Each structure stands twice: as C-alpha cells, then as structure tokens.
Coordinates of C-alpha atoms in Angstrom, one line a residue:
X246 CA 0.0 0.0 0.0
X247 CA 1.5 3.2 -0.9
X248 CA 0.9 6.4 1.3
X249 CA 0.4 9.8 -0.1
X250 CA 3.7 12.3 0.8
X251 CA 2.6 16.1 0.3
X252 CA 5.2 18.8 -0.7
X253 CA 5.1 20.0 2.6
X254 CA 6.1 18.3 6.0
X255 CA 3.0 17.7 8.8
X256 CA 4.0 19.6 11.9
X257 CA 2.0 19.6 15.0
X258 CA 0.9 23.4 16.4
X259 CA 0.3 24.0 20.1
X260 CA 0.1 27.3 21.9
X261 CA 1.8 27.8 24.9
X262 CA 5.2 28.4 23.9
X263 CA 7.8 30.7 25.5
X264 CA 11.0 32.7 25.7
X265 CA 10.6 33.3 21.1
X266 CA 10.6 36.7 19.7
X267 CA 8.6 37.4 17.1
X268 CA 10.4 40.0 14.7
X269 CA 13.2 40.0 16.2
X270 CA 15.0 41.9 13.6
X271 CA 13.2 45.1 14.9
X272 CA 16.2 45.4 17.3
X273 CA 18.3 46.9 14.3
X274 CA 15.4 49.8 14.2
X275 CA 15.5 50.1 18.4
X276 CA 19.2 50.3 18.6
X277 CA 18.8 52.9 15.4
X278 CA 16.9 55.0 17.5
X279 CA 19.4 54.9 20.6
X280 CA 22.2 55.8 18.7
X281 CA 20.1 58.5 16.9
X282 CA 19.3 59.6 20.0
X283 CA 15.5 60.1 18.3
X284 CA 13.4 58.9 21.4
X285 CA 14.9 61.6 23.7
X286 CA 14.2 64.1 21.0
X287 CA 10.5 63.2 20.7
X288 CA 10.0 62.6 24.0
X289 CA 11.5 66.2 24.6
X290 CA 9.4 67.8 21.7
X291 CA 5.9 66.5 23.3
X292 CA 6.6 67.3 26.9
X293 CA 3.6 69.8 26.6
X294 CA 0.9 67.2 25.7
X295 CA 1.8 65.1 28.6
X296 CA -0.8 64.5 30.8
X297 CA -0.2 65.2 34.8
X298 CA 0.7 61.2 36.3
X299 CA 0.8 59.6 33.0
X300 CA 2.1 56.2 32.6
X301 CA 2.8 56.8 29.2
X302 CA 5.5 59.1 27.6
X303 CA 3.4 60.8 24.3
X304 CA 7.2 60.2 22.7
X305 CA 7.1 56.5 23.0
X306 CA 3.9 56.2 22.0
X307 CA 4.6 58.1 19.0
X308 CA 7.9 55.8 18.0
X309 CA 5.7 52.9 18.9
X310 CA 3.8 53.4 16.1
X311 CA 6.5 54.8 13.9
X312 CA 8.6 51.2 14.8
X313 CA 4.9 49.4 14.1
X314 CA 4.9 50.9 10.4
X315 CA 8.4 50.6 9.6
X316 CA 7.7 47.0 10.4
X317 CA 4.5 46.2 8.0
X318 CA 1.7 48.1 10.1
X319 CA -0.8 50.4 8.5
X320 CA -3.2 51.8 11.2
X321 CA -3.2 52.3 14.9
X322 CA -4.1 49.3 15.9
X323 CA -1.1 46.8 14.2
X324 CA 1.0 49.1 17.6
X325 CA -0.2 45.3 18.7
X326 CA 2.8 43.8 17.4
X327 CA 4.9 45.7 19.5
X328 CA 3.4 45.2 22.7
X329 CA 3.3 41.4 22.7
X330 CA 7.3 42.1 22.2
X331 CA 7.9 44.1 25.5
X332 CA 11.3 42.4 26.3
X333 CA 12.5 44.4 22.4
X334 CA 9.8 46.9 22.4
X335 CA 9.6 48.0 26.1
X336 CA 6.2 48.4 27.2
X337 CA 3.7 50.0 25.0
X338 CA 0.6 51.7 25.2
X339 CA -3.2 50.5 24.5
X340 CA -4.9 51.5 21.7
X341 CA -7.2 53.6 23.5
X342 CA -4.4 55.6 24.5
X343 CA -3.0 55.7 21.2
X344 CA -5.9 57.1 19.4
X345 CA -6.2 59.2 22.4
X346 CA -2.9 60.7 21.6
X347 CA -3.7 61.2 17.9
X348 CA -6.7 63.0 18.3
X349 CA -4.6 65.2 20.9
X350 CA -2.1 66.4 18.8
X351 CA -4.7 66.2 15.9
X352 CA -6.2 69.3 18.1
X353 CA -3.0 71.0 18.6
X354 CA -2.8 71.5 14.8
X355 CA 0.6 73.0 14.1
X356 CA 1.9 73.4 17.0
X357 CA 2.3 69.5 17.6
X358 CA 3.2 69.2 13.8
X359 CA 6.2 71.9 14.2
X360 CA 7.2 70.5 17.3
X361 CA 8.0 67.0 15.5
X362 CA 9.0 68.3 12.7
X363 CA 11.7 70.2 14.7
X364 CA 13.0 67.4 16.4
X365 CA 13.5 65.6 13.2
X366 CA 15.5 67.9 11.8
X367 CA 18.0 68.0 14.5
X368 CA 18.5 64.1 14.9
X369 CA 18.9 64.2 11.1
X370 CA 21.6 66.1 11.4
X371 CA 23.5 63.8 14.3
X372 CA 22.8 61.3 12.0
X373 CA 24.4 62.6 8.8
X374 CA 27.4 62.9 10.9
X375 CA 27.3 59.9 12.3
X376 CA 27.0 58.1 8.5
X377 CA 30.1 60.2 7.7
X378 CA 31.3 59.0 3.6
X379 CA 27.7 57.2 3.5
X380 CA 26.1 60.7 4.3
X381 CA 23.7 62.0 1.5
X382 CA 26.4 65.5 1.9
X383 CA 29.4 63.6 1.5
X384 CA 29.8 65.1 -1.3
X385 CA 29.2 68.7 -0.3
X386 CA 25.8 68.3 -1.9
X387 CA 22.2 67.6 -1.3
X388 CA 19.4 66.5 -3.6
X389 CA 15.9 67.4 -2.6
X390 CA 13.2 65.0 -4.9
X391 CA 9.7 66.9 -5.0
X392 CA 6.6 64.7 -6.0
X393 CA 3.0 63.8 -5.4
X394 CA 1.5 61.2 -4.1
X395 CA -2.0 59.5 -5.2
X396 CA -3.5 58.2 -1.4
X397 CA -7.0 55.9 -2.4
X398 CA -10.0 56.8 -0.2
X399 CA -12.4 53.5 0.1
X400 CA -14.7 55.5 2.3
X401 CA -15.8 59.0 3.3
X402 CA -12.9 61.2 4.6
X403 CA -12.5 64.7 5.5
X404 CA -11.3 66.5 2.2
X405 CA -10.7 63.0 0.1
X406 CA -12.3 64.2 -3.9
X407 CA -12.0 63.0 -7.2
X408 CA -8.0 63.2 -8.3
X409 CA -7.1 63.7 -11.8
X410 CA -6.7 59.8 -12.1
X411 CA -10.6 59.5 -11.8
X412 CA -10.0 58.1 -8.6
X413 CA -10.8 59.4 -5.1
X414 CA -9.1 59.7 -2.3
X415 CA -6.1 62.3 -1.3
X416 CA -3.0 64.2 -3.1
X417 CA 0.2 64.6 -1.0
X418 CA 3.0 66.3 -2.1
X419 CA 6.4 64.7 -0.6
X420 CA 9.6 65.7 -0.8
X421 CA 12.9 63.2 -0.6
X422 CA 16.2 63.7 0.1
X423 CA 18.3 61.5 -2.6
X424 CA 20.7 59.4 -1.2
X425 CA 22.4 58.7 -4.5
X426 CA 23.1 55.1 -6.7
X427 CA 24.9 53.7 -3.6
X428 CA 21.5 54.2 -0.8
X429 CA 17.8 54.6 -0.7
X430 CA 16.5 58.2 0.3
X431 CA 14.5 59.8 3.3
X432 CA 11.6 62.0 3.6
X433 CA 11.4 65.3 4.7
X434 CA 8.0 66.7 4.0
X435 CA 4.4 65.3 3.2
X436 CA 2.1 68.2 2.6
X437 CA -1.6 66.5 3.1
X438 CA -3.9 67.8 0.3
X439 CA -7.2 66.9 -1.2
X440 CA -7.3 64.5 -3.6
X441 CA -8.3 67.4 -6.2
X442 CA -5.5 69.2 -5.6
X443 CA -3.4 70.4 -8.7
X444 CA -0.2 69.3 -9.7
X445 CA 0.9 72.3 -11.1
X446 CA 0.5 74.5 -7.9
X447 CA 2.8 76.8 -7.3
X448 CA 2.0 77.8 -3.8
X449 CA 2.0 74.3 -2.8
X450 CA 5.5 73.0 -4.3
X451 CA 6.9 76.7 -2.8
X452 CA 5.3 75.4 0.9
X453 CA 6.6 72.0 0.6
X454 CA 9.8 73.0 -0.6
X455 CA 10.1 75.2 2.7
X456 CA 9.0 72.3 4.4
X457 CA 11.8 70.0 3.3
X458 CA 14.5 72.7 3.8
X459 CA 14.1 73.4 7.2
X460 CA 14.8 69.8 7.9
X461 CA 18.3 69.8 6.3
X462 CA 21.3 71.0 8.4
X463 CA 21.3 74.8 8.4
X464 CA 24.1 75.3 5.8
X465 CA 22.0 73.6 3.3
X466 CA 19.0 75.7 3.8
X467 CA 19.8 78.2 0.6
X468 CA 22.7 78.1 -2.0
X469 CA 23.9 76.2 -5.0
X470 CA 24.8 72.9 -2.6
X471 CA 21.3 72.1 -2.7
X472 CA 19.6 71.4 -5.9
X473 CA 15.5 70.8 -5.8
X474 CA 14.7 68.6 -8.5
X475 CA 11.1 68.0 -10.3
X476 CA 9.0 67.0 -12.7
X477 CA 7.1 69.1 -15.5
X478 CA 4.5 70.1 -12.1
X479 CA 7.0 72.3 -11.1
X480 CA 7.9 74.2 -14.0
X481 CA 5.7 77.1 -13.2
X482 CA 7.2 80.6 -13.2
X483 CA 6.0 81.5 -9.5
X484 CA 7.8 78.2 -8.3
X485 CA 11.3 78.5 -10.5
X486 CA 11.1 82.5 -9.2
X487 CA 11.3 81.5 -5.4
X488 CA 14.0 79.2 -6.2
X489 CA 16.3 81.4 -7.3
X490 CA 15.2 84.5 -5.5
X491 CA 17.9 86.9 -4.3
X492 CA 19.4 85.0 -0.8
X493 CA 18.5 81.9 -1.5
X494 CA 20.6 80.8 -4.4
X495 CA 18.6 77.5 -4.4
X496 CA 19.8 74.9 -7.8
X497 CA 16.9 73.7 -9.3
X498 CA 16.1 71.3 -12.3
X499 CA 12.7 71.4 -13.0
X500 CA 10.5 69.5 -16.0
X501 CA 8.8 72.0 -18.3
X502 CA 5.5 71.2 -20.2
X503 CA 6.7 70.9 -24.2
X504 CA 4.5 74.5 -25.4
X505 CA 3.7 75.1 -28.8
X506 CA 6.9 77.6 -28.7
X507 CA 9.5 75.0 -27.2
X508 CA 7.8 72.3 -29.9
X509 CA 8.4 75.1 -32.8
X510 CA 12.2 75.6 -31.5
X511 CA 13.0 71.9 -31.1
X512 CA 11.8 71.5 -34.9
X513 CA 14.7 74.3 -36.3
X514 CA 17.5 73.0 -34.6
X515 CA 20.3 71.8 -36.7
X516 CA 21.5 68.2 -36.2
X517 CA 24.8 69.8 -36.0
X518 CA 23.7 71.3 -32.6
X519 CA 22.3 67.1 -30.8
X520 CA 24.8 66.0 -28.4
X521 CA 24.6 62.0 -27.2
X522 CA 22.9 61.7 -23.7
X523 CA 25.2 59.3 -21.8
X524 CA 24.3 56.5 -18.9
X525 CA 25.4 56.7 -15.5
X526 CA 29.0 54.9 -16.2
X527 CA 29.3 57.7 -18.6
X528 CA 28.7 55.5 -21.8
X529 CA 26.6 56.9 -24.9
X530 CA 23.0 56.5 -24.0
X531 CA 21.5 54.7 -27.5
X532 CA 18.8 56.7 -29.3
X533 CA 18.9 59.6 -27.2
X534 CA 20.2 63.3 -27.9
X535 CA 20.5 66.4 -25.9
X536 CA 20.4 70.0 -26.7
X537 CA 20.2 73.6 -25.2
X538 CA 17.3 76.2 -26.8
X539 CA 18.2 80.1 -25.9
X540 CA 16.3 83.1 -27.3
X541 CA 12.8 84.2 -26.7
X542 CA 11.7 81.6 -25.0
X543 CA 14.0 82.0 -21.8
X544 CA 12.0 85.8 -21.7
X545 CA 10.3 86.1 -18.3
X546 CA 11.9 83.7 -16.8
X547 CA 14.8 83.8 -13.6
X548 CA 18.6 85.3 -15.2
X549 CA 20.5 82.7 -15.3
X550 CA 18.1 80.0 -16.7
X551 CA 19.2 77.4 -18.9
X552 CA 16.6 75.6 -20.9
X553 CA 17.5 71.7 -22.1
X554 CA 15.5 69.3 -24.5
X555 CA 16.0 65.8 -25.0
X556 CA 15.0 63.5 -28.0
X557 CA 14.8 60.0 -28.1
X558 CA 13.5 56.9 -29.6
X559 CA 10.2 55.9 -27.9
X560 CA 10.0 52.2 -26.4
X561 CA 8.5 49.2 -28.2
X562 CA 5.0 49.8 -27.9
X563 CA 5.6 53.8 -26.3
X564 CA 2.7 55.8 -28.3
X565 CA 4.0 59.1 -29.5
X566 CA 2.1 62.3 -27.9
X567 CA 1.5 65.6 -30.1
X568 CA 4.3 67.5 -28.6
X569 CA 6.8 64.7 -30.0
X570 CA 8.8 65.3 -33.4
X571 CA 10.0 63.3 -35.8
X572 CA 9.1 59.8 -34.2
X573 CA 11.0 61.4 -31.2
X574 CA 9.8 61.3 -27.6
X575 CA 10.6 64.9 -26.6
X576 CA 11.1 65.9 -22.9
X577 CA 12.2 69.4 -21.6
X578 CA 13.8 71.2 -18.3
X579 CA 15.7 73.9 -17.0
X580 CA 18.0 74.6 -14.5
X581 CA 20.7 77.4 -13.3
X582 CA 23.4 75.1 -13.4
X583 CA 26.0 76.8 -15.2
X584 CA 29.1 75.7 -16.8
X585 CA 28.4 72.1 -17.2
X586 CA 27.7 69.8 -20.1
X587 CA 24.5 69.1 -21.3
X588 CA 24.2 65.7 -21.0
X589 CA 25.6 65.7 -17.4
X590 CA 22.7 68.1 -16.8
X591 CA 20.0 65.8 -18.5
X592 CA 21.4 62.5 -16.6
X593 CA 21.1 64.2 -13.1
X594 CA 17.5 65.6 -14.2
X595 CA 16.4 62.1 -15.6
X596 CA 17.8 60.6 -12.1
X597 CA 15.4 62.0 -10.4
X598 CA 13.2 58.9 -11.6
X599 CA 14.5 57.4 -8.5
X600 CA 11.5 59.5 -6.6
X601 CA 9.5 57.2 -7.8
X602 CA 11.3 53.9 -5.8
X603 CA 11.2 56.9 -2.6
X604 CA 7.1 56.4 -3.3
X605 CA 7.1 53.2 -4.0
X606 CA 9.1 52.4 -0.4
X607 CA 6.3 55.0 1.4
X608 CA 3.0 53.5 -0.4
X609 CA 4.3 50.2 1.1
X610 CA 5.5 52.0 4.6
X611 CA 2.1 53.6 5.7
X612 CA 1.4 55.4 2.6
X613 CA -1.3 53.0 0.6
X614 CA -4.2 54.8 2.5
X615 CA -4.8 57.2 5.1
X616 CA -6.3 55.2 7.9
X617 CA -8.2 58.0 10.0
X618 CA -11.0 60.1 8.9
X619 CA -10.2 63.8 9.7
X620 CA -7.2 65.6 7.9
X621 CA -5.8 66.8 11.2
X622 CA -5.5 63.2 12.3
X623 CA -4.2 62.4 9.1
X624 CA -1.4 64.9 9.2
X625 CA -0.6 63.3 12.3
X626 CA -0.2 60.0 10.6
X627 CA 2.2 61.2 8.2
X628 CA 4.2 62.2 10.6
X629 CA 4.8 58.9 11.4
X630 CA 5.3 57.5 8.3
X631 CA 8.0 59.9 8.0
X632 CA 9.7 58.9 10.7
X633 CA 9.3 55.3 9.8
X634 CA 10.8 55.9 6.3
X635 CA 13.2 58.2 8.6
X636 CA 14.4 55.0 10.4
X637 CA 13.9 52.7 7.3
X638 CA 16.9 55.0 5.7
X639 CA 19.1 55.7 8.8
X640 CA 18.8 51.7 9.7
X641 CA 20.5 50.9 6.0
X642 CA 22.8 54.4 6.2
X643 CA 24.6 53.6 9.6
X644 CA 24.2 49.4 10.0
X645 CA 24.3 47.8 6.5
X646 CA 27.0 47.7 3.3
X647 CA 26.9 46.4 0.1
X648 CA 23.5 45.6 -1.6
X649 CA 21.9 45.2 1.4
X650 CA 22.0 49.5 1.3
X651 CA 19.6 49.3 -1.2
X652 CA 17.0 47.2 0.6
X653 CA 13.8 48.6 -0.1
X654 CA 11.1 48.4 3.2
X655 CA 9.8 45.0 1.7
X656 CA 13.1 43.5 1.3
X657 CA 14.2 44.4 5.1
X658 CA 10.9 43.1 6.6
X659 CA 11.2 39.6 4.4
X660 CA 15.3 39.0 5.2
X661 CA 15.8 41.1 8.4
X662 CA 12.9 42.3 10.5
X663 CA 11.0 39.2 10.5
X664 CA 14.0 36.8 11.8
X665 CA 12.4 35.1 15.1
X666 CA 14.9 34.4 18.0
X667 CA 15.0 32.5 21.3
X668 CA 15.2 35.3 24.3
X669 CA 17.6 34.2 27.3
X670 CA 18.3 35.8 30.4
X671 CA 21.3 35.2 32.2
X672 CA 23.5 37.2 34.8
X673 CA 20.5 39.9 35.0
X674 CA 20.8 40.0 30.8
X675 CA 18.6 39.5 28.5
X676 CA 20.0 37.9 25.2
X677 CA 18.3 37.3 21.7
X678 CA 19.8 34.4 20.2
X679 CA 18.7 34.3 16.3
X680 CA 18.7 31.0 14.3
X681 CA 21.9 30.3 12.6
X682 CA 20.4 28.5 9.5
X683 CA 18.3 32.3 8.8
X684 CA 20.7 33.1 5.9
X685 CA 20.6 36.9 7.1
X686 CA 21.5 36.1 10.7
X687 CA 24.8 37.3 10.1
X688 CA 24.0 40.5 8.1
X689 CA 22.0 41.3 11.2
X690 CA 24.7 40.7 13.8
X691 CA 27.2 42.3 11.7
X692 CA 24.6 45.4 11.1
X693 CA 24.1 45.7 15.4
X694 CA 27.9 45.5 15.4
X695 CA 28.0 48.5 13.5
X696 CA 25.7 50.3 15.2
X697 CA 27.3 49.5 19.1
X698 CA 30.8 50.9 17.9
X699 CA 28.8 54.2 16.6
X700 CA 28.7 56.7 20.0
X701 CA 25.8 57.6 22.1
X702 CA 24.1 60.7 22.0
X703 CA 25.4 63.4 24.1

C-alpha cells in the first residue's frame, strides 16, 4: 500500500510556547533610534501634551507606532505587534491611549506638527554625521526629490475628492532627500492635500519645498549645494522664481511642459547642434540626444536659466504624444546650473526617476491609504510615516553595506525584520539568540555591530 507524501512536512501546532521573539529583527530599528538619540528628541518635543501622572510618555507612543509601520503596520491598531514584544519593544501603550494621543495632537494643529518636525531635523543632522562618507552631503551636496502622491480613499474622509486619475481619495506632495546610486533616500515633508488638488500649484510645491528645507542642516537651507529637483509640475514661473530668489541661491532642475513655442524651436534645430545623452557609467545612451534652446523663450523667466531638451526613440510599444517630433519622444527642463555639459545636466534631471522607488518604499511604509477620517488626524499620521521611512533609511545608512543598502522596506521586513529568536536571560541579561540556519543572521549581527561601535548621543 503506498501512502500519499505532500510537498510540505506535517508539523504539529500548540500554543503555549515561551521565551521566542517574534520580529526580532526590529532590534536593528530600536538600537537605530538609541544611537540616533531620536526617542529623547521626541520625547522632549511632546513634553507639553503630557498629561499630569501619565504612565505613558506621548514620545514613546509616538515611536511605537512609527517602529509598528516601519515594520508592516498600516493603522493604529497593528502598535499590537509591539506590545506582545515588550522584552525588544519596552512596554507599550493601549490602543485607546493611542488614538487618544492622535486625536490630541490632531487638536493641537501646528503646533504638535512643528514640534515633530523640529525634532526631526536635529537628529537628522546627528545622523548625517554619524553616516560620515555614507552621508547623503558627502559630497558637499544635497538633492531634494519633490513629487506627489495619489492616497486611495475607500470610504468617506475629510477632504478625500476626485483626483485627476478618476479616482478618489487624497493628493500629498512629498519631498525626498536623494541618497544617490549607492543608498535609498529619506523623507522630509508630506504636505496632506485633497485628492483634487493640482499638480501644477505653485503655492504648494513653494510650501513643501520650505517644508523640506528646514529639515536639512542649516548650511543647506539656501545656496547652489542644494539642488531641488522635479518633474514638469513644477515648472511654473512662481515656483522657478522662489527658487532662485535673491538669498536663496537655491539649484533647481525642473521638468517644463513641451509649449507650442519649445515644440516650434525643437523643430529648427540643426542636427549639427544634438549632443549624445550618456548612462550613469558615462557611456553613450542609444537613441537619445540632448540640446540647449536660448532666445525668446527664456524671456520672463529667472537670469540665469538654462533651458534643455531631450530626443529620443520611444520604447516598443511607447505611443508618440502631439508635442513629440519626428518619431522622437521629446522631454524638456531647465535649470541654473551653469558651466556644465549638457548631457551631465540631462542624466542628473532624468535621475530623479528614483523619486518614484522613494514612493514606492512610502505606499508600502504607511502610505497606501490614510487610515483616519479627519485631515488633522491624518497629518498626524504622516508624521509617522515619515519617521518610519526616517528610520527605514538611517537603519540601511549607519548598519548595512553592500546591496543590502539598497534594501527597499519590503526586502528588510522579508530578510531582516522578520528573523524570530530565542530570548535568554542570564546574569540579569537579557539575550536574543537568532537561528543560525536564517541566511541573514549574520547580516543582522554584523549590522548591530555597527551600530554598538557608533557613539551615544550626548
């Protein structure tokens, strides 16, 4: 008699087991936060919403939920993860005193949302220097990625609408420091607006723009080290002027919408006057062309402006638009960067496309919908997705090398987050001892390693 075998081996399940850890990974975010120095800093910044003989500090209960999103949560309630944890996690608060929280600061309007954003900005610069070469700076520059954001609504919410997708729900505008080809990036502004909000607004990209600059270290606030970078919804003369006002010296390269006058212009120049794009390892990029167009069509505009088209041949299956030439897919932007090469200037514009991985990271960190109903509340809760994507970039930045920089938020929870461990205590210490068959045991070892040998916050 033969017996069946299934491609999977029978194990038997009882409850009742003790001394595991769940997600034990999570430590590499905790210990990021020590050697930020980020709980003291929160903790510090909501001393005025502390209730009189709280058990709860409204910091911790903020990181709470900023560790529970990092680690695959998307509402108040998944804070549950954490608190079945408290030998990792500490002890954490009930979700009644979450919401409680929320709709607290939710009240406090600006104040509470200046009073994080504050204390952001000055762990993000301890952390910078703590990166040191990995540092998005480390090169004396910073690159600010300004985008938006479509957040679907799937009931009624204060100031969700019709977006210009035919969909409804919420349009954020975000803004993203880039940490080049060799990291990720990190937020630094989400500006919560109705999902009929226009891309094009000026006033919006100018307050978001603010927004992100007053979390970079001070000496990055105005001049040429920083360059803003986006698409064609920020080419808008209002936007471009407060760029490169007088004092703030701000480098920009913006997308520009291909006008009837750019499209003319394009058409009369001379092949002569096409210069090869090139790829990042500085090779010819195939089938695409760069060139600069002066004259009329820079009148208006900031001094200084250059304005730079691209041509190029259309992917298999790409269906040619109106403003296109010549079976050419034409794309347009300017910037004040002077003396460089065209096709430098093109490659850095067209790497801004890595905004789109920055959004990708955040729809899947916290971002796919806005789980409260009020916008106040909801402001509130991207605040703490920003922290989570915060500590989703510092984590990589300060612990991890090689590929495993690039680890998007999905990647981290699969291989390192979501490593279980057996949790010992011995000699009054408590020790979380992972398995060593989990082929990223060591790349989490090695990454706490890293982070004990950086020093503690003053």
């Amino acid at each position: 008699m033969k017996k069946r075998i299934g491609s999977y081996p029978r194990v038997r399940i009882e409850g009742g087991g003790r001394a595991v850890v769940s997600q034990a990974g999570g430590v590499l975010l905790v210990e990021t936060v020590r050697k930020a120095g980020l709980d003291a800093a929160i903790s510090e910044a909501l001393a005025p919403w502390r209730k009189a003989r709280a058990v709860h500090n409204p910091g911790k209960i903020l990181l709470d939920m900023a560790l529970a999103v990092a680690l695959g949560g998307d509402c108040l309630a998944d804070v549950a993860m954490l608190r079945c944890e408290p030998a990792v996690f500490g002890p954490v608060a009930s979700d009644p005193t979450v919401s409680r929280l929320i709709d607290t600061l939710a009240a406090s309007g600006e104040k509470a949302l200046q009073a994080i954003r504050a204390a952001r900005s000055e762990v993000r610069q301890r952390v910078w220097l703590l990166a040191g070469e990995n540092a998005p700076d480390a090169d004396g520059q910073v690159t600010v990625d300004l985008d938006g954001v479509l957040v679907i609504a799937h009931s009624d919410k204060e100031d969700a609408a019709a977006t210009w997708k035919k969909t409804y729900g919420h349009h954020p505008l975000t803004a993203f420091v880039d940490h080049g080809p060799g990291g990720t990036g990190e937020p630094v502004a989400a500006l919560l607006r109705p999902g009929n909000a226009g891309s094009n607004t000026a006033a919006d990209h100018i307050t978001t723009a603010q927004l992100a600059l007053a979390q970079l270290p001070k000496k990055y606030r105005c001049g040429r080290r920083t360059l803003i970078r986006t698409d064609s919804a920020g080419g808008t003369h209002d936007f471009v002027a407060w760029l490169a006002k007088r004092g703030r010296w701000l480098s920009y390269s913006v997308g520009m919408v291909i006008t009837e006058a750019i499209h003319s212009h394009v058409l009369k120049i001379p092949a002569s006057a096409w210069t090869s794009a090139i790829e990042t390892d500085g090779e010819v990029r195939d089938g695409a062309w760069v060139a600069e167009l002066t004259g009329d069509l820079l009148t208006g505009w900031p001094k200084g402006m250059r304005l730079i088209v691209r041509k190029e041949r259309p992917h298999p299956g790409a269906q040619l638009r109106i403003t296109d030439a010549d079976g050419m897919r034409i794309t347009c932007f300017a910037t004040n960067t002077p003396d460089r090469p065209i096709a430098e200037l093109e490659l850095r514009h067209r790497l801004r496309a890595r905004a789109e991985d920055r959004i990708r990271a955040a729809r899947a960190t916290g971002l796919r919908n806005l789980p409260l109903h009020d916008t106040a509340q909801n402001q509130v809760w991207l605040e703490i997705v920003q922290i989570a994507l915060d500590l989703l970039a510092w984590m990589p930045m300060l612990a991890l090398t090689g590929q495993a920089r690039l680890f998007e938020p999905r990647r981290l929870r699969f291989r390192l987050f979501s490593a279980a461990a057996q949790l010992v205590t011995t000699g009054r210490r408590r020790i979380l001892r992972l398995a060593r068959h989990w082929p990223w045991t060591y790349e989490i070892t090695g990454a706490l390693e890293r982070l004990a040998l950086l020093p503690n916050p003053g």
